[in-house]
Steps between C-alpha positions, in 0.01 A plus 500: 500500500154652536422708804145516629262656472568557131320783326487503119406783270446372148483780245455535125819583314302583184310768694823627658374463856842429655512837676152446646601153617824629652318784676244255638780275626679799655187612683441153642865450597506840670189415703581136577875527551532200731183303417569427132767244424526564129349716227527393136424692182383256234485609135188390315291589196138550403415787733575310820546682830456251781616517860542166678603407851631145540314400185166656602380774267430815698430719199449437131462799270282296265274357772463829688486717185792722592810557703498478879513808717808467717312540833264219395789278401679571829185398687474175302863413575472603865187290553699190402845557650449742794128520585554697822715763331373858480566654159442857614364716219458196272231369737300821486244556230 
């Protein structure tokens, strides 16, 4: 059974990015405790670090030339699942 919305963090096992992926998932689960239905860590290869929400890529390390800042990622998730939500310090630049 899949719960929605489903957030996926695909990470490169060759690069040993599991801890980064788990930390990213933890940050998003802590912020969106009731809005996210499921968070999945997906092992991959080839330098992948992609964050997807219901199949839509929110961040791709290769496409954006780096890892996402957590406040930016929280804003991207919020804009899709809780657009009226105030993220506090994550909304301030």
